[in-house]
Coordinates of C-alpha atoms in Angstrom, one line a residue:
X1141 CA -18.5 -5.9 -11.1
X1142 CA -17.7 -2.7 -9.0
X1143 CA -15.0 -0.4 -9.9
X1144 CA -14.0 2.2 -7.1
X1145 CA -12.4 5.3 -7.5
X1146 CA -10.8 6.6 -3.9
X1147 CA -10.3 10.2 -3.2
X1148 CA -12.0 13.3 -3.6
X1149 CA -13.2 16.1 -6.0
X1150 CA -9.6 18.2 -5.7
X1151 CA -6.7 18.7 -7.4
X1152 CA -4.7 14.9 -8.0
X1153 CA -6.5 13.6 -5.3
X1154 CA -9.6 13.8 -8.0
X1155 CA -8.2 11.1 -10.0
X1156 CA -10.3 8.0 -9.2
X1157 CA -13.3 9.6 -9.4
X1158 CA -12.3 11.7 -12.8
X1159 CA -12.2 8.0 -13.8
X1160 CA -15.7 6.9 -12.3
X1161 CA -17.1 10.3 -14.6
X1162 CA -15.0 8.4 -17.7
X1163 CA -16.9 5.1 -16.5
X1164 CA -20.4 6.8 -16.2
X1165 CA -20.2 8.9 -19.7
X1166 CA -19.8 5.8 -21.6
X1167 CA -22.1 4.0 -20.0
X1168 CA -20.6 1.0 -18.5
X1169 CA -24.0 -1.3 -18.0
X1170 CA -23.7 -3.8 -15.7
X1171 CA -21.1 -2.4 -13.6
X1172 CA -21.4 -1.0 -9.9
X1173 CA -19.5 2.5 -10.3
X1174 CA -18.6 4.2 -6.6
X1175 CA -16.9 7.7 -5.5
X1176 CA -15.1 6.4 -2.4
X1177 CA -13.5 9.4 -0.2
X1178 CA -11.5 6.5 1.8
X1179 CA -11.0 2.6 0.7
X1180 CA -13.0 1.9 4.1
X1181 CA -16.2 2.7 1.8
X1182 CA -15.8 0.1 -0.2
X1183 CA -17.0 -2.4 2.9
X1184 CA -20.6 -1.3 2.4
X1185 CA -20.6 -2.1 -1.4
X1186 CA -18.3 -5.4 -1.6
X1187 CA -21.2 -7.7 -0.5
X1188 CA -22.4 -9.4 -3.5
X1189 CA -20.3 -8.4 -6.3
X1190 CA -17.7 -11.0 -8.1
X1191 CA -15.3 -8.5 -8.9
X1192 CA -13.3 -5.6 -7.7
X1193 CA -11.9 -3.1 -9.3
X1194 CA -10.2 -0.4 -7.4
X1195 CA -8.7 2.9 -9.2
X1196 CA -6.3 5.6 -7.2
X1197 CA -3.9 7.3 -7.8
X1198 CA -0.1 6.1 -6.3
X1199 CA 3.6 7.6 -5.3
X1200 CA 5.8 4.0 -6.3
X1201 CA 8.9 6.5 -7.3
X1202 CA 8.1 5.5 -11.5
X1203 CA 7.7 8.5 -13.7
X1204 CA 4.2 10.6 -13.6
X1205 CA 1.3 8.3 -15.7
X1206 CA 2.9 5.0 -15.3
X1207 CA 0.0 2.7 -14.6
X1208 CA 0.7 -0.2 -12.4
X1209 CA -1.9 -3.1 -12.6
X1210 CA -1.9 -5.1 -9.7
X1211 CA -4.1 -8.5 -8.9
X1212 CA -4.8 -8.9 -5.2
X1213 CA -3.3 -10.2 -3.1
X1214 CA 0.3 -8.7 -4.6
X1215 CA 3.2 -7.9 -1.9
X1216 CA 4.0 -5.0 -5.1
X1217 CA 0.9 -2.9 -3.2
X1218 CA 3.4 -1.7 0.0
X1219 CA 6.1 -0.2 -2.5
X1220 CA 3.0 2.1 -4.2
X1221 CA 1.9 4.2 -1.2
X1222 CA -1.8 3.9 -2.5
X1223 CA -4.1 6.6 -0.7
X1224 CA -1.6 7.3 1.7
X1225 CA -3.7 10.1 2.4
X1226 CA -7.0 8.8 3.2
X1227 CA -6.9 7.0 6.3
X1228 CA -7.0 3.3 6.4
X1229 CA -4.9 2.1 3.5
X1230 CA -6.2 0.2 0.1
X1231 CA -3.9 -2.6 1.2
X1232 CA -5.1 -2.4 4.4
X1233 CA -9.1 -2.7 3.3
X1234 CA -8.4 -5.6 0.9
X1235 CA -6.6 -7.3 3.5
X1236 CA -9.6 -7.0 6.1
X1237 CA -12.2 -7.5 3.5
X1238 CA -10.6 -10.9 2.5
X1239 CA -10.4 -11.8 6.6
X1240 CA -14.4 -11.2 6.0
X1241 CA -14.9 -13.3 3.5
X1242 CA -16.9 -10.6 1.6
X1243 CA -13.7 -9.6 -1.1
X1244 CA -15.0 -10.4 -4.4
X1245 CA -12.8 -13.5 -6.0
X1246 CA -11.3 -11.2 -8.8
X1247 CA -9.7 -8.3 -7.3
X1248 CA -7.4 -6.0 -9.4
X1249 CA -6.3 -2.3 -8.6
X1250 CA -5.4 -0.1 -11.3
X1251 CA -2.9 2.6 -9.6
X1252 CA -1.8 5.3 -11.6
X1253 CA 1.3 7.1 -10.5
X1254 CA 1.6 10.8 -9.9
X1255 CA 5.1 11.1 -9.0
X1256 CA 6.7 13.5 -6.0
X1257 CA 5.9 16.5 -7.4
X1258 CA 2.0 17.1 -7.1
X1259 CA 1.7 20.3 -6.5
X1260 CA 3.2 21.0 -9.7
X1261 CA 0.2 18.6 -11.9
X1262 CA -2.1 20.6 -13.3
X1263 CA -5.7 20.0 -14.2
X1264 CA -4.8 18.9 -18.0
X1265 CA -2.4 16.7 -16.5
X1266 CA -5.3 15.2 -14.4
X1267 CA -7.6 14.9 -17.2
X1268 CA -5.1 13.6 -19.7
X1269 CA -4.3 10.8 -16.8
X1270 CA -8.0 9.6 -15.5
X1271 CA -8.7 9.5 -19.6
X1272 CA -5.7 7.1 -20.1
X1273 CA -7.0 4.9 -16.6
X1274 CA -10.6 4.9 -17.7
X1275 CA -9.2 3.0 -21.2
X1276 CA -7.6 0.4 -18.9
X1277 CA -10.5 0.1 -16.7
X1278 CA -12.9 -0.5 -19.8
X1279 CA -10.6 -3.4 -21.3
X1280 CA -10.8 -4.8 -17.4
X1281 CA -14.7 -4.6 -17.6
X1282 CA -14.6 -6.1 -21.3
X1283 CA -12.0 -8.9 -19.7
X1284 CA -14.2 -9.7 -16.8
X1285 CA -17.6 -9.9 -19.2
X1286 CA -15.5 -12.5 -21.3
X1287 CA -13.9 -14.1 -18.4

């Protein structure tokens, strides 16, 4: 299993990979754990791996924390603005990893919504949130290990 965090190491963008630190601390054996700046980087690490699961943080217009939980391929994707900010889309990625025949079977996102306001989240906020997405990306890994 890999589970990808997109963005970076700053301010809300920090989210997936605040997760990917949750992951790493508790010592998720087994599982493929990656930073990715951009969903493109997930191409190098897909080949191989019978499931995805990809954590970032999303503007869907629901109230900050929400956490959406999506199974690809889901037309709910487009109404989340997923890392509208890094380039090539998550939507976009899935969609030409599939056309390549190297996305994993079991594909999930877990999107976590930060709302219209993110210059006003502060770090707590952040930590608080990737804390509360690291749970549901446990009971994915401990749903996939049973699956």
């Amino acid at each position: 299993m890999l589970i990808a965090g997109i963005g970076s190491c700053q301010g809300i963008d920090s989210l997936g990979w605040r997760v990917i630190d949750e992951l790493a601390e508790q010592g998720a054996a087994g599982i493929t754990l990656l930073k990715a700046s951009q969903p493109a980087d997930l191409f190098d690490e897909l080949l191989g791996q019978d499931s995805l699961l990809v954590v970032d943080a999303c503007q869907s217009g629901a109230s900050f924390g929400t956490l959406h939980r999506l199974t690809w391929p889901d037309d709910r994707l487009r109404m989340t603005k997923a890392t509208s900010s890094h380039g090539i889309d998550v939507e976009a990625t899935l969609q030409l990893a599939a056309e390549l025949g190297i996305l994993p079977a079991r594909t999930a996102l877990l999107l976590a919504e930060i709302g219209s306001h993110v210059a006003n989240v502060r770090s707590t906020q952040i930590d608080c949130l990737a804390a509360e997405v690291a749970r549901a990306a446990s009971r994915e890994i401990g749903a996939t290990h049973h699956a």
